[in-house]
PDB file of C-alpha atoms in Angstrom:
ATOM      1  CA  MET A 138     117.745  86.755 101.367  1.00 65.00           C
ATOM      2  CA  PHE A 139     117.309  89.809  99.420  1.00 68.00           C
ATOM      3  CA  SER A 140     119.430  92.740  98.192  1.00 81.00           C
ATOM      4  CA  PHE A 141     119.024  96.139  99.956  1.00 87.00           C
ATOM      5  CA  ARG A 142     120.104  97.711  96.584  1.00 90.00           C
ATOM      6  CA  GLU A 143     117.274  96.469  94.800  1.00 93.00           C
ATOM      7  CA  VAL A 144     114.962  97.528  97.818  1.00 93.00           C
ATOM      8  CA  LEU A 145     116.292 100.865  97.620  1.00 93.00           C
ATOM      9  CA  SER A 146     115.991 100.935  93.847  1.00 93.00           C
ATOM     10  CA  ALA A 147     112.185  99.900  94.086  1.00 94.00           C
ATOM     11  CA  ILE A 148     111.569 102.450  96.534  1.00 95.00           C
ATOM     12  CA  GLN A 149     113.379 105.105  94.427  1.00 94.00           C
ATOM     13  CA  SER A 150     111.460 103.968  91.319  1.00 95.00           C
ATOM     14  CA  TYR A 151     108.143 105.628  92.843  1.00 96.00           C
ATOM     15  CA  GLY A 152     109.896 109.155  92.266  1.00 94.00           C
ATOM     16  CA  LYS A 153     110.667 108.028  88.670  1.00 94.00           C
ATOM     17  CA  ALA A 154     106.988 106.658  88.350  1.00 94.00           C
ATOM     18  CA  HIS A 155     105.756 110.336  89.663  1.00 94.00           C
ATOM     19  CA  GLN A 156     108.004 112.090  86.997  1.00 94.00           C
ATOM     20  CA  PHE A 157     106.761 109.581  84.273  1.00 94.00           C
ATOM     21  CA  ILE A 158     103.200 110.222  85.077  1.00 93.00           C
ATOM     22  CA  MET A 159     103.611 114.103  85.006  1.00 93.00           C
ATOM     23  CA  GLN A 160     105.676 113.937  81.743  1.00 93.00           C
ATOM     24  CA  HIS A 161     103.254 111.788  79.857  1.00 91.00           C
ATOM     25  CA  LYS A 162     100.067 112.993  81.298  1.00 89.00           C
ATOM     26  CA  LEU A 163      98.810 109.606  82.617  1.00 88.00           C
ATOM     27  CA  TRP A 164      96.549 110.979  85.444  1.00 87.00           C
ATOM     28  CA  LYS A 165      93.291 109.410  83.694  1.00 84.00           C
ATOM     29  CA  TRP A 166      95.019 106.023  84.306  1.00 82.00           C
ATOM     30  CA  ILE A 167      95.757 106.716  87.845  1.00 85.00           C
ATOM     31  CA  LEU A 168      92.714 108.674  88.945  1.00 84.00           C
ATOM     32  CA  ILE A 169      90.175 106.219  87.168  1.00 83.00           C
ATOM     33  CA  PRO A 170      91.242 103.205  88.842  1.00 82.00           C
ATOM     34  CA  GLY A 171      91.676 105.047  92.007  1.00 84.00           C
ATOM     35  CA  ILE A 172      88.003 106.417  92.152  1.00 86.00           C
ATOM     36  CA  ILE A 173      86.660 102.737  91.481  1.00 84.00           C
ATOM     37  CA  TYR A 174      88.977 101.424  94.326  1.00 82.00           C
ATOM     38  CA  CYS A 175      87.477 104.031  96.740  1.00 84.00           C
ATOM     39  CA  LEU A 176      83.734 103.214  95.525  1.00 86.00           C
ATOM     40  CA  LEU A 177      84.451  99.389  95.797  1.00 85.00           C
ATOM     41  CA  PHE A 178      86.448  99.849  99.075  1.00 84.00           C
ATOM     42  CA  PHE A 179      83.566 101.780 100.988  1.00 86.00           C
ATOM     43  CA  THR A 180      80.967  99.404  99.591  1.00 88.00           C
ATOM     44  CA  GLY A 181      82.724  96.337 100.772  1.00 86.00           C
ATOM     45  CA  PHE A 182      83.493  98.068 104.188  1.00 85.00           C
ATOM     46  CA  TYR A 183      79.712  98.818 104.492  1.00 86.00           C
ATOM     47  CA  PHE A 184      78.869  95.239 104.259  1.00 87.00           C
ATOM     48  CA  VAL A 185      81.740  93.756 106.187  1.00 84.00           C
ATOM     49  CA  TRP A 186      80.894  96.043 109.043  1.00 84.00           C
ATOM     50  CA  GLY A 187      77.303  95.235 108.956  1.00 83.00           C
ATOM     51  CA  TYR A 188      77.541  91.478 108.669  1.00 84.00           C
ATOM     52  CA  SER A 189      80.307  91.161 110.938  1.00 80.00           C
ATOM     53  CA  GLY A 190      77.896  92.804 113.538  1.00 78.00           C
ATOM     54  CA  ASP A 191      74.851  90.244 112.511  1.00 81.00           C
ATOM     55  CA  PHE A 192      77.636  87.523 113.010  1.00 78.00           C
ATOM     56  CA  VAL A 193      78.540  88.536 116.533  1.00 74.00           C
ATOM     57  CA  GLU A 194      74.808  88.826 117.402  1.00 77.00           C
ATOM     58  CA  TYR A 195      74.094  85.652 115.909  1.00 76.00           C
ATOM     59  CA  LEU A 196      77.137  83.755 117.577  1.00 73.00           C
ATOM     60  CA  THR A 197      76.096  85.330 121.025  1.00 74.00           C
ATOM     61  CA  ARG A 198      72.427  84.193 120.821  1.00 73.00           C
ATOM     62  CA  LEU A 199      73.428  80.508 119.677  1.00 72.00           C
ATOM     63  CA  LEU A 200      75.848  80.120 122.642  1.00 66.00           C
ATOM     64  CA  HIS A 201      73.425  82.019 125.080  1.00 67.00           C
ATOM     65  CA  ILE A 202      76.139  84.482 126.089  1.00 65.00           C
ATOM     66  CA  THR A 203      73.908  87.154 125.994  1.00 62.00           C
ATOM     67  CA  GLU A 204      71.438  85.887 128.492  1.00 64.00           C
ATOM     68  CA  TRP A 205      74.469  84.841 130.758  1.00 63.00           C
ATOM     69  CA  VAL A 206      75.795  88.272 130.828  1.00 57.00           C
ATOM     70  CA  GLN A 207      72.415  89.735 131.497  1.00 60.00           C
ATOM     71  CA  ASP A 208      71.817  87.266 134.348  1.00 60.00           C
ATOM     72  CA  LEU A 209      75.166  88.458 135.977  1.00 59.00           C
ATOM     73  CA  GLU A 210      74.159  91.925 136.177  1.00 58.00           C
ATOM     74  CA  SER A 211      77.784  92.948 136.237  1.00 59.00           C
ATOM     75  CA  SER A 212      78.551  96.193 134.356  1.00 64.00           C
ATOM     76  CA  TRP A 213      82.302  95.103 134.245  1.00 64.00           C
ATOM     77  CA  VAL A 214      81.330  91.794 132.719  1.00 59.00           C
ATOM     78  CA  SER A 215      79.033  93.765 130.453  1.00 65.00           C
ATOM     79  CA  PHE A 216      81.601  95.985 129.215  1.00 66.00           C
ATOM     80  CA  LEU A 217      83.987  93.123 128.876  1.00 69.00           C
ATOM     81  CA  PHE A 218      81.521  91.408 126.507  1.00 65.00           C
ATOM     82  CA  ILE A 219      81.074  94.574 124.422  1.00 70.00           C
ATOM     83  CA  LEU A 220      84.648  94.927 124.018  1.00 72.00           C
ATOM     84  CA  VAL A 221      85.230  91.457 122.755  1.00 69.00           C
ATOM     85  CA  ALA A 222      82.375  91.616 120.397  1.00 73.00           C
ATOM     86  CA  PHE A 223      83.967  95.080 119.115  1.00 75.00           C
ATOM     87  CA  SER A 224      87.390  93.414 118.900  1.00 71.00           C
ATOM     88  CA  VAL A 225      85.876  90.342 116.861  1.00 72.00           C
ATOM     89  CA  ARG A 226      84.350  93.173 114.489  1.00 76.00           C
ATOM     90  CA  ILE A 227      87.810  94.858 114.128  1.00 76.00           C
ATOM     91  CA  VAL A 228      89.329  91.381 113.274  1.00 74.00           C
ATOM     92  CA  PHE A 229      86.851  91.032 110.463  1.00 78.00           C
ATOM     93  CA  VAL A 230      87.669  94.603 109.227  1.00 78.00           C
ATOM     94  CA  PHE A 231      91.464  93.649 109.336  1.00 75.00           C
ATOM     95  CA  TRP A 232      90.965  90.539 107.302  1.00 77.00           C
ATOM     96  CA  TYR A 233      89.052  92.956 104.742  1.00 81.00           C
ATOM     97  CA  PHE A 234      91.630  95.479 104.571  1.00 78.00           C
ATOM     98  CA  SER A 235      94.269  92.833 104.033  1.00 74.00           C
ATOM     99  CA  TYR A 236      92.430  90.805 101.287  1.00 78.00           C
ATOM    100  CA  PHE A 237      90.369  93.670  99.407  1.00 81.00           C
ATOM    101  CA  LYS A 238      93.648  94.529  97.650  1.00 77.00           C
ATOM    102  CA  TYR A 239      93.930  91.424  96.054  1.00 78.00           C
ATOM    103  CA  LEU A 240      90.268  91.390  94.987  1.00 80.00           C
ATOM    104  CA  PHE A 241      90.692  94.909  93.656  1.00 81.00           C
ATOM    105  CA  LEU A 242      93.843  93.721  91.546  1.00 79.00           C
ATOM    106  CA  ILE A 243      91.890  90.865  90.089  1.00 79.00           C
ATOM    107  CA  VAL A 244      88.876  93.295  89.143  1.00 79.00           C
ATOM    108  CA  ALA A 245      91.331  96.050  87.882  1.00 80.00           C
ATOM    109  CA  SER A 246      93.681  93.323  86.157  1.00 79.00           C
ATOM    110  CA  PRO A 247      92.836  94.352  82.674  1.00 80.00           C
ATOM    111  CA  VAL A 248      93.674  98.198  83.457  1.00 83.00           C
ATOM    112  CA  PHE A 249      96.880  97.593  85.226  1.00 85.00           C
ATOM    113  CA  SER A 250      98.044  95.105  82.555  1.00 83.00           C
ATOM    114  CA  TYR A 251      97.269  97.867  80.148  1.00 83.00           C
ATOM    115  CA  LEU A 252      99.009 100.258  82.076  1.00 87.00           C
ATOM    116  CA  SER A 253     102.224  98.407  82.546  1.00 86.00           C
ATOM    117  CA  GLU A 254     102.305  97.709  79.141  1.00 85.00           C
ATOM    118  CA  LYS A 255     101.782 101.231  78.165  1.00 88.00           C
ATOM    119  CA  THR A 256     104.763 102.182  80.394  1.00 90.00           C
ATOM    120  CA  GLU A 257     106.945  99.787  78.837  1.00 88.00           C
ATOM    121  CA  ALA A 258     105.991 101.016  75.334  1.00 88.00           C
ATOM    122  CA  ILE A 259     106.877 104.486  75.920  1.00 90.00           C
ATOM    123  CA  LEU A 260     109.932 103.558  77.744  1.00 89.00           C
ATOM    124  CA  GLU A 261     111.182 101.603  74.884  1.00 84.00           C
ATOM    125  CA  TYR A 262     109.474 103.372  71.944  1.00 79.00           C
ATOM    126  CA  ARG A 263     107.582 100.467  70.713  1.00 77.00           C
ATOM    127  CA  ASP A 264     104.123  99.050  70.596  1.00 74.00           C
ATOM    128  CA  PHE A 265     102.612  95.880  71.922  1.00 69.00           C
ATOM    129  CA  PRO A 266     100.041  94.048  69.824  1.00 70.00           C
ATOM    130  CA  PHE A 267      96.475  94.197  71.261  1.00 64.00           C
ATOM    131  CA  SER A 268      94.515  90.827  71.359  1.00 69.00           C
ATOM    132  CA  TRP A 269      91.562  89.995  73.213  1.00 72.00           C
ATOM    133  CA  ALA A 270      92.101  86.420  73.436  1.00 73.00           C
ATOM    134  CA  GLN A 271      95.359  87.417  75.062  1.00 70.00           C
ATOM    135  CA  LEU A 272      93.883  89.901  77.283  1.00 70.00           C
ATOM    136  CA  GLY A 273      91.468  87.024  78.598  1.00 75.00           C
ATOM    137  CA  GLN A 274      94.393  84.733  79.118  1.00 77.00           C
ATOM    138  CA  ASP A 275      96.320  87.258  80.943  1.00 73.00           C
ATOM    139  CA  ILE A 276      93.036  88.184  83.276  1.00 75.00           C
ATOM    140  CA  TRP A 277      92.702  84.281  83.803  1.00 81.00           C
ATOM    141  CA  ARG A 278      96.573  84.064  85.208  1.00 81.00           C
ATOM    142  CA  GLY A 279      96.121  87.222  87.027  1.00 77.00           C
ATOM    143  CA  ILE A 280      93.146  85.691  89.261  1.00 80.00           C
ATOM    144  CA  ARG A 281      95.430  82.439  89.456  1.00 84.00           C
ATOM    145  CA  MET A 282      98.412  84.244  90.734  1.00 85.00           C
ATOM    146  CA  SER A 283      96.393  86.477  93.243  1.00 82.00           C
ATOM    147  CA  PHE A 284      94.745  83.198  94.927  1.00 85.00           C
ATOM    148  CA  ARG A 285      98.211  81.627  94.978  1.00 88.00           C
ATOM    149  CA  ASN A 286      99.629  84.718  96.795  1.00 86.00           C
ATOM    150  CA  ILE A 287      96.578  84.716  99.090  1.00 85.00           C
ATOM    151  CA  VAL A 288      97.030  81.350 100.190  1.00 88.00           C
ATOM    152  CA  TYR A 289     100.618  81.646 100.942  1.00 88.00           C
ATOM    153  CA  GLN A 290     100.250  84.964 102.630  1.00 85.00           C
ATOM    154  CA  THR A 291      97.243  83.412 104.677  1.00 84.00           C
ATOM    155  CA  GLY A 292      99.527  80.737 105.792  1.00 87.00           C
ATOM    156  CA  ALA A 293     102.460  83.081 106.712  1.00 85.00           C
ATOM    157  CA  ILE A 294     100.155  85.109 108.773  1.00 79.00           C
ATOM    158  CA  LEU A 295      98.647  82.366 110.620  1.00 81.00           C
ATOM    159  CA  ILE A 296     102.126  80.988 111.632  1.00 86.00           C
ATOM    160  CA  LEU A 297     102.849  84.588 112.654  1.00 78.00           C
ATOM    161  CA  LEU A 298      99.659  84.619 114.766  1.00 72.00           C
ATOM    162  CA  VAL A 299     100.935  81.548 116.545  1.00 77.00           C
ATOM    163  CA  VAL A 300     104.248  82.988 117.252  1.00 77.00           C
ATOM    164  CA  SER A 301     102.846  86.174 118.609  1.00 70.00           C
ATOM    165  CA  PHE A 302     101.748  84.380 121.673  1.00 69.00           C
ATOM    166  CA  ILE A 303     105.383  83.490 122.555  1.00 74.00           C
ATOM    167  CA  PRO A 304     107.177  86.025 124.892  1.00 70.00           C
ATOM    168  CA  ILE A 305     109.657  88.200 123.305  1.00 71.00           C
ATOM    169  CA  ALA A 306     109.567  86.530 119.881  1.00 67.00           C
ATOM    170  CA  GLY A 307     105.844  87.860 119.484  1.00 66.00           C
ATOM    171  CA  TRP A 308     107.005  91.472 120.042  1.00 74.00           C
ATOM    172  CA  ILE A 309     108.363  91.523 116.402  1.00 80.00           C
ATOM    173  CA  THR A 310     105.596  89.621 114.717  1.00 79.00           C
ATOM    174  CA  PRO A 311     103.707  92.907 113.481  1.00 78.00           C
ATOM    175  CA  MET A 312     107.128  94.071 111.726  1.00 85.00           C
ATOM    176  CA  ILE A 313     107.443  90.616 110.146  1.00 85.00           C
ATOM    177  CA  GLY A 314     103.654  90.608 109.044  1.00 83.00           C
ATOM    178  CA  PHE A 315     104.378  94.078 107.521  1.00 86.00           C
ATOM    179  CA  PHE A 316     107.150  92.833 105.407  1.00 90.00           C
ATOM    180  CA  ILE A 317     105.319  89.620 104.338  1.00 89.00           C
ATOM    181  CA  GLU A 318     102.302  91.885 103.200  1.00 87.00           C
ATOM    182  CA  ALA A 319     104.678  93.954 101.569  1.00 91.00           C
ATOM    183  CA  TYR A 320     106.526  91.485  99.698  1.00 93.00           C
ATOM    184  CA  PHE A 321     103.356  89.876  98.227  1.00 90.00           C
ATOM    185  CA  TYR A 322     101.750  93.147  97.012  1.00 90.00           C
ATOM    186  CA  GLY A 323     105.029  94.049  95.440  1.00 93.00           C
ATOM    187  CA  PHE A 324     105.256  90.443  93.860  1.00 93.00           C
ATOM    188  CA  SER A 325     101.677  91.067  92.340  1.00 89.00           C
ATOM    189  CA  MET A 326     102.909  94.432  90.726  1.00 91.00           C
ATOM    190  CA  MET A 327     105.901  92.651  88.950  1.00 92.00           C
ATOM    191  CA  ASP A 328     104.100  89.834  87.722  1.00 91.00           C
ATOM    192  CA  TYR A 329     102.366  92.441  85.298  1.00 87.00           C
ATOM    193  CA  SER A 330     105.703  92.790  83.420  1.00 87.00           C
ATOM    194  CA  CYS A 331     106.500  89.260  84.095  1.00 89.00           C
ATOM    195  CA  GLU A 332     103.041  88.258  82.389  1.00 85.00           C
ATOM    196  CA  ARG A 333     103.486  90.610  79.429  1.00 81.00           C
ATOM    197  CA  HIS A 334     106.838  88.930  78.529  1.00 82.00           C
ATOM    198  CA  ARG A 335     105.052  85.547  78.408  1.00 81.00           C
ATOM    199  CA  LEU A 336     106.896  84.143  81.477  1.00 88.00           C
ATOM    200  CA  THR A 337     104.828  81.028  83.027  1.00 88.00           C
ATOM    201  CA  MET A 338     103.561  81.309  86.704  1.00 89.00           C
ATOM    202  CA  ALA A 339     106.570  79.090  87.577  1.00 91.00           C
ATOM    203  CA  GLN A 340     109.001  81.072  85.824  1.00 92.00           C
ATOM    204  CA  SER A 341     107.442  84.529  87.119  1.00 92.00           C
ATOM    205  CA  ILE A 342     107.455  82.972  90.572  1.00 92.00           C
ATOM    206  CA  GLN A 343     111.284  81.995  90.434  1.00 92.00           C
ATOM    207  CA  PHE A 344     112.217  85.215  88.726  1.00 93.00           C
ATOM    208  CA  ILE A 345     110.597  87.512  91.648  1.00 92.00           C
ATOM    209  CA  ARG A 346     112.122  85.132  94.309  1.00 91.00           C
ATOM    210  CA  GLN A 347     115.623  86.142  92.749  1.00 91.00           C
ATOM    211  CA  HIS A 348     114.751  89.658  92.944  1.00 92.00           C
ATOM    212  CA  ARG A 349     112.443  89.580  96.065  1.00 92.00           C
ATOM    213  CA  GLY A 350     114.361  92.768  97.269  1.00 94.00           C
ATOM    214  CA  MET A 351     112.464  94.653  94.246  1.00 95.00           C
ATOM    215  CA  ALA A 352     109.141  93.196  95.500  1.00 95.00           C
ATOM    216  CA  LEU A 353     109.759  93.916  98.969  1.00 95.00           C
ATOM    217  CA  GLY A 354     110.564  97.587  98.336  1.00 95.00           C
ATOM    218  CA  ASN A 355     107.764  98.310  95.803  1.00 96.00           C
ATOM    219  CA  GLY A 356     105.222  96.581  98.320  1.00 94.00           C
ATOM    220  CA  MET A 357     106.372  98.831 101.324  1.00 95.00           C
ATOM    221  CA  VAL A 358     105.870 101.920  99.585  1.00 95.00           C
ATOM    222  CA  PHE A 359     102.486 100.649  98.305  1.00 93.00           C
ATOM    223  CA  TYR A 360     101.311  99.496 102.010  1.00 89.00           C
ATOM    224  CA  ILE A 361     102.473 103.035 103.217  1.00 91.00           C
ATOM    225  CA  PHE A 362     100.688 104.722 100.486  1.00 90.00           C
ATOM    226  CA  MET A 363      97.498 102.554 101.510  1.00 85.00           C
ATOM    227  CA  LEU A 364      97.552 103.979 105.018  1.00 84.00           C
ATOM    228  CA  VAL A 365      96.806 107.495 103.909  1.00 88.00           C
ATOM    229  CA  PRO A 366      93.042 107.644 103.412  1.00 84.00           C
ATOM    230  CA  VAL A 367      91.315 108.338 100.032  1.00 85.00           C
ATOM    231  CA  VAL A 368      94.390 109.912  98.374  1.00 87.00           C
ATOM    232  CA  GLY A 369      96.501 107.077  99.030  1.00 88.00           C
ATOM    233  CA  TRP A 370      94.069 104.382  97.955  1.00 84.00           C
ATOM    234  CA  MET A 371      93.792 106.472  94.723  1.00 86.00           C
ATOM    235  CA  LEU A 372      97.270 106.937  93.914  1.00 90.00           C
ATOM    236  CA  ALA A 373      98.953 103.499  95.260  1.00 89.00           C
ATOM    237  CA  PRO A 374      97.736 100.848  92.782  1.00 88.00           C
ATOM    238  CA  SER A 375      98.637 102.745  89.761  1.00 91.00           C
ATOM    239  CA  TYR A 376     101.926 104.126  91.053  1.00 94.00           C
ATOM    240  CA  ALA A 377     103.015 100.700  92.205  1.00 94.00           C
ATOM    241  CA  VAL A 378     102.473  99.175  88.772  1.00 93.00           C
ATOM    242  CA  ILE A 379     104.177 102.093  86.912  1.00 94.00           C
ATOM    243  CA  ALA A 380     106.953 102.063  89.495  1.00 95.00           C
ATOM    244  CA  ALA A 381     107.407  98.090  89.147  1.00 95.00           C
ATOM    245  CA  THR A 382     107.511  98.485  85.563  1.00 93.00           C
ATOM    246  CA  ILE A 383     110.105 101.169  85.463  1.00 94.00           C
ATOM    247  CA  ASP A 384     112.275  99.107  87.859  1.00 93.00           C
ATOM    248  CA  LEU A 385     112.153  95.946  86.036  1.00 91.00           C
ATOM    249  CA  GLN A 386     113.049  97.878  82.660  1.00 84.00           C
ATOM    250  CA  ASN A 387     116.782  96.864  82.836  1.00 70.00           C
ATOM    251  CA  LYS A 388     116.216  93.518  84.064  1.00 74.00           C
ATOM    252  CA  LYS A 389     116.374  90.376  81.714  1.00 63.00           C
ATOM    253  CA  LEU A 390     112.858  88.941  82.165  1.00 62.00           C
ATOM    254  CA  ILE A 391     113.406  86.122  79.412  1.00 53.00           C
TER     255      ILE A 391
END
């Protein structure tokens, strides 16, 4: 289970993050990753949409579905075929939306690690020594943690997909899916602080599980931010990192 108090604290930390950003003029660390995110997102979306169409076309030719539909000469069947083909492309886009965030977290890991470190340095009035070797280790750890979360999230979503076909129980699966994605996004944001305090992956996982309410609250706001095109995409990642760092300030990480 999770603490509703921690969920509320994580949500409120976004307001504190906004005040912190304004006070310390951190906008360049918000906007630069945000612009990069948008550029990568639209580039990736262009290729995913295009290649998903090529995949559907290849599959229909391989299975001779196109010829079968043409032979039937039925407008309803043709419409149904177009609808199914479009739905397949939408599924590809949905998976892209879901997993692109992890890809970006991997690419922008050095920036977010630094942003989390800078936030804590300002809060505690101290500096953290910089090391290229340590940065490389942190990036590698971030990649491994992201892939770990992708595997776990995918497993949970596939189980939900099966449950969604069960009457009544299937009605709540979208809401559960939202909470699952939110938890893993918040998990990633909290891990930057755990990483800086030299927690191993196992220790970080255990700590975040003990404070899953914080991960859930942080990820919920992050997810909602991401539903706002462009502006939300630009602000959400950096705001989430700073909010998680502020929320974890009074927690004993070691």
